[in-house]
Amino acid sequence: MTLRREWWIQKGLLAATLTSVAAIFLLLFLLLYFSFPLLFSGDLKQLFSWRWNPFEGHYGILPMMLGTLLLSILSTVMAFPAALGICAFIYTHRNSCLSRLLLLVVHVMTSIPTVIYGFVSVFILVPPMRRIFAAGAGFCLLTAALTLGLLILPTIVLVFHAYLTQAGGSLRAVSESLGLTPMEQFCFVMLPSASRGLVSALILGFCRAVGDAMIPLMLAGNAAQIPASFLDSIRTLSAHVALVLATDSQSMAYQSVFASGLLLFVMIAMVTALAHHLNRNMLSRCR
Amino acid sequence: MNSLSSVLEVTNLSVWFSERQVLSDIHLSLFPGELTVLIGHSGSGKSTLLQSINRLNEIFPVCRTQGEVQLCTERKKIRVYQSDVPLSEIRRRIGMVFQTPAVLPFSIFRNVAMPVRITLGYRGNVINERVEWALRQVSLWDEVKDRLHKNASTLSGGQQQRLCLARTLALEPDVLLLDEPTASLDFKSARKIEALLGELKTRYAILVVSHSLGQTLRVADRVCVIRDGRMVREMGKQELRNPAEFYRVIETYF
Ligand SMILES: Nc1ncnc2c1ncn2[C@@H]1O[C@H](COP(=O)(O)OP(=O)(O)OP(=O)(O)O)[C@@H](O)[C@H]1O
Ligand SMILES: [Mg+2]
């Protein structure tokens, strides 16, 4: 009876795993397939150039790649200290109402649709940005990074918090018994021993930032250029895909979408692989 | 005769977990130069008693404690549950080693050095000396001196237990609370720890939880029997000198 049930569970899990693996490979295959003509024609060099001006026949997507990298890194860098602070607060005030409330707010934040973040930012963040810096329209790298940072904040907090609670119980008792205050526990015991969790959380947040299209589309201004400052408009790969697909379906511009997709895919795969590698290294150092 | 100079005094201590009373009206005194052994059934409240002495039970939100614990050091008296002395100092002065070895997931060196640096505020070479001193105390130095920077979890269970003891000793406690320090050790390492306890008790007041009656007879200056959260019997040196009598008492009270 139980054996039979186990058999079904096993097969079910196997099927689910295979399906998701197959889906990923299919995705990769399709991306490759569609960008194939591009990759092996002379257009490739055109694609990987720094100029995007479809009306004059320049189809370079490198500015978008730079935009994606800048925006994701900047927003992760901004979300990191905030996430660390929130986790520290929740850890050091673990039984207080305030920390429970904070955790609840963070949970709720994850369920707010991305478009709301963008929408609210357009009205709340963009005007003061325009006024304070008195440059441009307020739709720029910094505005998008601030909003995107807020968007990936709950992801980082929740993943790291889960690590902390998982590693927490016995470590906390030990460090209490050694006379460490809650803040000292967090800094000198929890943080070092959950550093793997922190890296995972940051990577996850970063990948979310790379993949997000809505925020840069709504807030970054979408000029396909190399930004000279944080106040310049940028375009990301994801926003580029969305923009071109919405307007065009034939030209070289259309083709660049597949290359963008492929590039996004490769970037995220590389970051994930790097994270995996880091984690394994840290693990073996601990042993 | 030395009742005047007790290092630690527990009076009227009761502990509840949620609504369940786990300890009732415990009285206990620890004296310098004496090793007190606490024995009792599994679940009788031994670990809970140890934890309520250094207020470690406060990390369980459902735990409620009543009564008084007083720590008398050379210079001052600290009322553990009402004092304005910071909790971290209380924890440092009342050193505790857990029932299961609980090393931090760091290197052997850092396990001892980090608390010394943070709680005692020591810096530089003093820390290295202190670490070596503590590891020598528990006769672990020779075993680990070549791999101080390996992760502490690479040590055997017994070595880990001794490392935890060293970590506690390095913080210069006044009182030692040891929860079954030999539970995970083979008989030879256990004997080593017992010998060590004999040395340590000249400098610290020690309270040890033990499950082994033989061990109790070997190391104890005083024995307290706890049953269902009550202290039911206390035996002094006189009674312990006569093993037959000891076993008879245990038969009746355990
Ligand atoms: N965190 C906790 N929450 C609720 N109940 C607890 C908790 N810790 C201990 N107890 C209860 O308190 C009682 C005493 O437990 P304690 O750990 O002190 O026993 P013990 O004498 O140390 O046993 P052992 O010899 O097995 O270690 C047990 O009945 C246990 O269920
Ligand atoms: Mg116990």
PDB file of C-alpha atoms in Angstrom, chain B residues 50-252:
ATOM      1  CA  LEU B  50      20.875  24.821  34.516  1.00  0.00           C
ATOM      2  CA  GLN B  51      19.351  27.129  31.939  1.00  0.00           C
ATOM      3  CA  SER B  52      17.364  29.064  34.491  1.00  0.00           C
ATOM      4  CA  ILE B  53      20.513  29.753  36.486  1.00  0.00           C
ATOM      5  CA  ASN B  54      22.051  31.824  33.699  1.00  0.00           C
ATOM      6  CA  ARG B  55      18.686  32.984  32.339  1.00  0.00           C
ATOM      7  CA  LEU B  56      19.164  31.087  29.132  1.00  0.00           C
ATOM      8  CA  ASN B  57      15.592  29.804  29.425  1.00  0.00           C
ATOM      9  CA  GLU B  58      14.487  33.305  28.506  1.00  0.00           C
ATOM     10  CA  ILE B  59      15.113  32.543  24.862  1.00  0.00           C
ATOM     11  CA  PHE B  60      11.994  30.353  24.946  1.00  0.00           C
ATOM     12  CA  PRO B  61       9.048  32.711  24.743  1.00  0.00           C
ATOM     13  CA  VAL B  62       6.752  30.246  26.540  1.00  0.00           C
ATOM     14  CA  CYS B  63       9.012  29.990  29.560  1.00  0.00           C
ATOM     15  CA  ARG B  64       8.164  31.761  32.827  1.00  0.00           C
ATOM     16  CA  THR B  65      10.507  31.875  35.790  1.00  0.00           C
ATOM     17  CA  GLN B  66       9.963  32.794  39.438  1.00  0.00           C
ATOM     18  CA  GLY B  67      12.359  32.914  42.338  1.00  0.00           C
ATOM     19  CA  GLU B  68      15.839  34.158  42.865  1.00  0.00           C
ATOM     20  CA  VAL B  69      19.346  33.336  41.782  1.00  0.00           C
ATOM     21  CA  GLN B  70      22.224  35.139  43.412  1.00  0.00           C
ATOM     22  CA  LEU B  71      25.798  35.143  42.252  1.00  0.00           C
ATOM     23  CA  CYS B  72      28.386  36.222  44.827  1.00  0.00           C
ATOM     24  CA  THR B  73      31.699  37.124  43.295  1.00  0.00           C
ATOM     25  CA  GLU B  74      34.727  38.432  45.124  1.00  0.00           C
ATOM     26  CA  ARG B  75      33.707  42.007  44.753  1.00  0.00           C
ATOM     27  CA  LYS B  76      29.969  42.106  44.345  1.00  0.00           C
ATOM     28  CA  LYS B  77      26.710  40.299  44.696  1.00  0.00           C
ATOM     29  CA  ILE B  78      24.674  39.950  41.538  1.00  0.00           C
ATOM     30  CA  ARG B  79      20.998  39.143  41.727  1.00  0.00           C
ATOM     31  CA  VAL B  80      20.705  37.384  38.431  1.00  0.00           C
ATOM     32  CA  TYR B  81      17.031  38.026  37.811  1.00  0.00           C
ATOM     33  CA  GLN B  82      16.800  41.612  39.037  1.00  0.00           C
ATOM     34  CA  SER B  83      20.196  43.080  38.576  1.00  0.00           C
ATOM     35  CA  ASP B  84      21.256  46.040  36.549  1.00  0.00           C
ATOM     36  CA  VAL B  85      24.297  44.053  35.513  1.00  0.00           C
ATOM     37  CA  PRO B  86      24.058  43.428  31.760  1.00  0.00           C
ATOM     38  CA  LEU B  87      22.777  40.040  30.771  1.00  0.00           C
ATOM     39  CA  SER B  88      25.911  39.370  28.762  1.00  0.00           C
ATOM     40  CA  GLU B  89      28.062  39.680  31.873  1.00  0.00           C
ATOM     41  CA  ILE B  90      25.812  37.308  33.774  1.00  0.00           C
ATOM     42  CA  ARG B  91      26.087  34.784  30.972  1.00  0.00           C
ATOM     43  CA  ARG B  92      29.845  35.150  30.887  1.00  0.00           C
ATOM     44  CA  ARG B  93      30.236  34.743  34.657  1.00  0.00           C
ATOM     45  CA  ILE B  94      27.987  31.704  34.749  1.00  0.00           C
ATOM     46  CA  GLY B  95      29.605  29.603  32.066  1.00  0.00           C
ATOM     47  CA  MET B  96      27.561  26.810  30.552  1.00  0.00           C
ATOM     48  CA  VAL B  97      28.309  23.824  28.365  1.00  0.00           C
ATOM     49  CA  PHE B  98      25.401  22.186  26.596  1.00  0.00           C
ATOM     50  CA  GLN B  99      24.266  18.600  26.713  1.00  0.00           C
ATOM     51  CA  THR B 100      25.136  18.086  23.060  1.00  0.00           C
ATOM     52  CA  PRO B 101      28.386  19.569  21.799  1.00  0.00           C
ATOM     53  CA  ALA B 102      27.499  22.849  20.160  1.00  0.00           C
ATOM     54  CA  VAL B 103      30.501  24.220  18.308  1.00  0.00           C
ATOM     55  CA  LEU B 104      30.036  27.271  16.149  1.00  0.00           C
ATOM     56  CA  PRO B 105      30.511  26.609  12.419  1.00  0.00           C
ATOM     57  CA  PHE B 106      33.903  28.317  12.444  1.00  0.00           C
ATOM     58  CA  SER B 107      37.495  27.246  12.850  1.00  0.00           C
ATOM     59  CA  ILE B 108      38.698  25.715  16.102  1.00  0.00           C
ATOM     60  CA  PHE B 109      40.653  28.847  16.900  1.00  0.00           C
ATOM     61  CA  ARG B 110      37.801  31.181  16.170  1.00  0.00           C
ATOM     62  CA  ASN B 111      35.395  29.172  18.300  1.00  0.00           C
ATOM     63  CA  VAL B 112      37.411  30.139  21.352  1.00  0.00           C
ATOM     64  CA  ALA B 113      38.831  33.450  20.179  1.00  0.00           C
ATOM     65  CA  MET B 114      35.655  35.141  18.941  1.00  0.00           C
ATOM     66  CA  PRO B 115      33.813  35.177  22.298  1.00  0.00           C
ATOM     67  CA  VAL B 116      37.025  36.268  24.052  1.00  0.00           C
ATOM     68  CA  ARG B 117      37.363  39.141  21.657  1.00  0.00           C
ATOM     69  CA  ILE B 118      33.728  40.181  21.760  1.00  0.00           C
ATOM     70  CA  THR B 119      32.673  39.604  25.373  1.00  0.00           C
ATOM     71  CA  LEU B 120      35.952  40.293  27.117  1.00  0.00           C
ATOM     72  CA  GLY B 121      37.121  42.887  24.635  1.00  0.00           C
ATOM     73  CA  TYR B 122      40.634  41.464  24.408  1.00  0.00           C
ATOM     74  CA  ARG B 123      42.828  42.321  21.454  1.00  0.00           C
ATOM     75  CA  GLY B 124      45.927  41.095  19.706  1.00  0.00           C
ATOM     76  CA  ASN B 125      48.283  38.562  21.150  1.00  0.00           C
ATOM     77  CA  VAL B 126      46.400  38.266  24.428  1.00  0.00           C
ATOM     78  CA  ILE B 127      43.743  36.378  22.512  1.00  0.00           C
ATOM     79  CA  ASN B 128      46.205  33.842  21.149  1.00  0.00           C
ATOM     80  CA  GLU B 129      47.588  33.222  24.616  1.00  0.00           C
ATOM     81  CA  ARG B 130      44.127  32.908  26.035  1.00  0.00           C
ATOM     82  CA  VAL B 131      43.092  30.395  23.363  1.00  0.00           C
ATOM     83  CA  GLU B 132      46.169  28.259  23.970  1.00  0.00           C
ATOM     84  CA  TRP B 133      45.643  28.423  27.708  1.00  0.00           C
ATOM     85  CA  ALA B 134      42.020  27.340  27.427  1.00  0.00           C
ATOM     86  CA  LEU B 135      42.792  24.507  25.047  1.00  0.00           C
ATOM     87  CA  ARG B 136      45.553  23.281  27.334  1.00  0.00           C
ATOM     88  CA  GLN B 137      43.107  23.327  30.246  1.00  0.00           C
ATOM     89  CA  VAL B 138      40.987  20.704  28.540  1.00  0.00           C
ATOM     90  CA  SER B 139      44.081  18.885  27.197  1.00  0.00           C
ATOM     91  CA  LEU B 140      43.041  19.554  23.641  1.00  0.00           C
ATOM     92  CA  TRP B 141      45.988  21.736  22.664  1.00  0.00           C
ATOM     93  CA  ASP B 142      48.305  18.958  21.571  1.00  0.00           C
ATOM     94  CA  GLU B 143      45.592  17.365  19.490  1.00  0.00           C
ATOM     95  CA  VAL B 144      44.621  20.489  17.588  1.00  0.00           C
ATOM     96  CA  LYS B 145      47.603  22.838  17.609  1.00  0.00           C
ATOM     97  CA  ASP B 146      48.487  21.908  14.031  1.00  0.00           C
ATOM     98  CA  ARG B 147      45.007  22.458  12.698  1.00  0.00           C
ATOM     99  CA  LEU B 148      43.688  25.407  14.644  1.00  0.00           C
ATOM    100  CA  HIS B 149      42.236  26.914  11.505  1.00  0.00           C
ATOM    101  CA  LYS B 150      40.328  23.843  10.385  1.00  0.00           C
ATOM    102  CA  ASN B 151      36.606  23.889  10.899  1.00  0.00           C
ATOM    103  CA  ALA B 152      35.587  22.826  14.384  1.00  0.00           C
ATOM    104  CA  SER B 153      33.099  20.326  13.013  1.00  0.00           C
ATOM    105  CA  THR B 154      36.033  18.198  11.817  1.00  0.00           C
ATOM    106  CA  LEU B 155      36.688  17.294  15.451  1.00  0.00           C
ATOM    107  CA  SER B 156      35.307  14.148  17.032  1.00  0.00           C
ATOM    108  CA  GLY B 157      32.317  14.392  19.367  1.00  0.00           C
ATOM    109  CA  GLY B 158      34.482  14.213  22.455  1.00  0.00           C
ATOM    110  CA  GLN B 159      36.921  16.770  21.121  1.00  0.00           C
ATOM    111  CA  GLN B 160      34.017  19.051  20.298  1.00  0.00           C
ATOM    112  CA  GLN B 161      32.699  18.714  23.814  1.00  0.00           C
ATOM    113  CA  ARG B 162      36.106  19.637  25.201  1.00  0.00           C
ATOM    114  CA  LEU B 163      36.341  22.543  22.776  1.00  0.00           C
ATOM    115  CA  CYS B 164      33.027  23.843  24.100  1.00  0.00           C
ATOM    116  CA  LEU B 165      34.373  23.535  27.639  1.00  0.00           C
ATOM    117  CA  ALA B 166      37.533  25.399  26.624  1.00  0.00           C
ATOM    118  CA  ARG B 167      35.457  28.115  25.014  1.00  0.00           C
ATOM    119  CA  THR B 168      33.571  28.595  28.269  1.00  0.00           C
ATOM    120  CA  LEU B 169      36.718  28.516  30.411  1.00  0.00           C
ATOM    121  CA  ALA B 170      38.356  31.151  28.231  1.00  0.00           C
ATOM    122  CA  LEU B 171      35.712  33.635  29.354  1.00  0.00           C
ATOM    123  CA  GLU B 172      36.859  33.507  32.986  1.00  0.00           C
ATOM    124  CA  PRO B 173      33.596  32.356  34.523  1.00  0.00           C
ATOM    125  CA  ASP B 174      32.943  32.197  38.268  1.00  0.00           C
ATOM    126  CA  VAL B 175      30.629  29.239  38.026  1.00  0.00           C
ATOM    127  CA  LEU B 176      30.534  26.329  35.596  1.00  0.00           C
ATOM    128  CA  LEU B 177      27.318  24.593  34.619  1.00  0.00           C
ATOM    129  CA  LEU B 178      28.015  21.410  32.689  1.00  0.00           C
ATOM    130  CA  ASP B 179      25.163  19.437  31.187  1.00  0.00           C
ATOM    131  CA  GLU B 180      26.337  15.831  30.893  1.00  0.00           C
ATOM    132  CA  PRO B 181      29.865  16.694  29.820  1.00  0.00           C
ATOM    133  CA  THR B 182      30.747  13.060  29.165  1.00  0.00           C
ATOM    134  CA  ALA B 183      27.567  11.942  27.432  1.00  0.00           C
ATOM    135  CA  SER B 184      29.162  11.579  24.005  1.00  0.00           C
ATOM    136  CA  LEU B 185      32.531  10.277  25.163  1.00  0.00           C
ATOM    137  CA  ASP B 186      34.102   6.857  25.348  1.00  0.00           C
ATOM    138  CA  PHE B 187      35.066   5.709  28.792  1.00  0.00           C
ATOM    139  CA  LYS B 188      38.667   6.779  28.542  1.00  0.00           C
ATOM    140  CA  SER B 189      37.930  10.316  27.411  1.00  0.00           C
ATOM    141  CA  ALA B 190      35.246  10.425  30.056  1.00  0.00           C
ATOM    142  CA  ARG B 191      37.839   9.578  32.673  1.00  0.00           C
ATOM    143  CA  LYS B 192      40.011  12.372  31.317  1.00  0.00           C
ATOM    144  CA  ILE B 193      37.189  14.858  31.691  1.00  0.00           C
ATOM    145  CA  GLU B 194      36.513  13.598  35.186  1.00  0.00           C
ATOM    146  CA  ALA B 195      40.143  14.197  36.112  1.00  0.00           C
ATOM    147  CA  LEU B 196      39.894  17.626  34.556  1.00  0.00           C
ATOM    148  CA  LEU B 197      36.802  18.388  36.617  1.00  0.00           C
ATOM    149  CA  GLY B 198      38.748  17.479  39.729  1.00  0.00           C
ATOM    150  CA  GLU B 199      41.310  20.118  38.802  1.00  0.00           C
ATOM    151  CA  LEU B 200      38.832  22.752  37.720  1.00  0.00           C
ATOM    152  CA  LYS B 201      36.815  22.597  40.896  1.00  0.00           C
ATOM    153  CA  THR B 202      39.653  24.161  42.832  1.00  0.00           C
ATOM    154  CA  ARG B 203      39.058  27.322  40.841  1.00  0.00           C
ATOM    155  CA  TYR B 204      35.383  27.304  39.946  1.00  0.00           C
ATOM    156  CA  ALA B 205      32.198  26.253  41.647  1.00  0.00           C
ATOM    157  CA  ILE B 206      30.854  23.517  39.398  1.00  0.00           C
ATOM    158  CA  LEU B 207      27.420  22.051  38.842  1.00  0.00           C
ATOM    159  CA  VAL B 208      27.418  18.943  36.677  1.00  0.00           C
ATOM    160  CA  VAL B 209      24.482  16.954  35.365  1.00  0.00           C
ATOM    161  CA  SER B 210      25.307  13.279  35.146  1.00  0.00           C
ATOM    162  CA  HIS B 211      23.487  10.133  34.157  1.00  0.00           C
ATOM    163  CA  SER B 212      26.169   7.816  35.458  1.00  0.00           C
ATOM    164  CA  LEU B 213      26.040   6.828  39.104  1.00  0.00           C
ATOM    165  CA  GLY B 214      29.593   5.518  38.960  1.00  0.00           C
ATOM    166  CA  GLN B 215      30.828   8.823  37.670  1.00  0.00           C
ATOM    167  CA  THR B 216      28.815  10.649  40.292  1.00  0.00           C
ATOM    168  CA  LEU B 217      30.490   8.659  43.034  1.00  0.00           C
ATOM    169  CA  ARG B 218      33.908   9.349  41.551  1.00  0.00           C
ATOM    170  CA  VAL B 219      33.669  13.112  41.135  1.00  0.00           C
ATOM    171  CA  ALA B 220      30.967  14.474  43.409  1.00  0.00           C
ATOM    172  CA  ASP B 221      31.445  16.398  46.595  1.00  0.00           C
ATOM    173  CA  ARG B 222      27.727  16.805  46.846  1.00  0.00           C
ATOM    174  CA  VAL B 223      24.830  15.184  45.063  1.00  0.00           C
ATOM    175  CA  CYS B 224      21.388  16.626  44.451  1.00  0.00           C
ATOM    176  CA  VAL B 225      18.610  14.361  43.299  1.00  0.00           C
ATOM    177  CA  ILE B 226      15.857  15.987  41.317  1.00  0.00           C
ATOM    178  CA  ARG B 227      12.553  14.300  40.584  1.00  0.00           C
ATOM    179  CA  ASP B 228       9.699  15.766  38.592  1.00  0.00           C
ATOM    180  CA  GLY B 229      11.078  19.236  39.099  1.00  0.00           C
ATOM    181  CA  ARG B 230      11.585  18.962  42.843  1.00  0.00           C
ATOM    182  CA  MET B 231      14.804  18.649  44.736  1.00  0.00           C
ATOM    183  CA  VAL B 232      14.083  15.504  46.707  1.00  0.00           C
ATOM    184  CA  ARG B 233      17.403  14.665  48.318  1.00  0.00           C
ATOM    185  CA  GLU B 234      20.776  16.174  48.929  1.00  0.00           C
ATOM    186  CA  MET B 235      23.811  14.154  49.928  1.00  0.00           C
ATOM    187  CA  GLY B 236      27.031  15.513  51.356  1.00  0.00           C
ATOM    188  CA  LYS B 237      30.545  14.132  51.435  1.00  0.00           C
ATOM    189  CA  GLN B 238      29.837  11.906  54.454  1.00  0.00           C
ATOM    190  CA  GLU B 239      27.089   9.980  52.724  1.00  0.00           C
ATOM    191  CA  LEU B 240      29.010   9.709  49.500  1.00  0.00           C
ATOM    192  CA  ARG B 241      31.881   8.027  51.271  1.00  0.00           C
ATOM    193  CA  ASN B 242      29.712   4.949  51.613  1.00  0.00           C
ATOM    194  CA  PRO B 243      28.702   3.670  48.158  1.00  0.00           C
ATOM    195  CA  ALA B 244      26.243   1.122  49.506  1.00  0.00           C
ATOM    196  CA  GLU B 245      24.403   3.861  51.341  1.00  0.00           C
ATOM    197  CA  PHE B 246      24.508   6.031  48.227  1.00  0.00           C
ATOM    198  CA  TYR B 247      22.946   3.367  46.049  1.00  0.00           C
ATOM    199  CA  ARG B 248      20.288   2.694  48.671  1.00  0.00           C
ATOM    200  CA  VAL B 249      19.333   6.355  48.765  1.00  0.00           C
ATOM    201  CA  ILE B 250      19.251   6.481  44.990  1.00  0.00           C
ATOM    202  CA  GLU B 251      16.969   3.434  44.920  1.00  0.00           C
ATOM    203  CA  THR B 252      14.465   5.234  47.139  1.00  0.00           C
TER     204      THR B 252
END
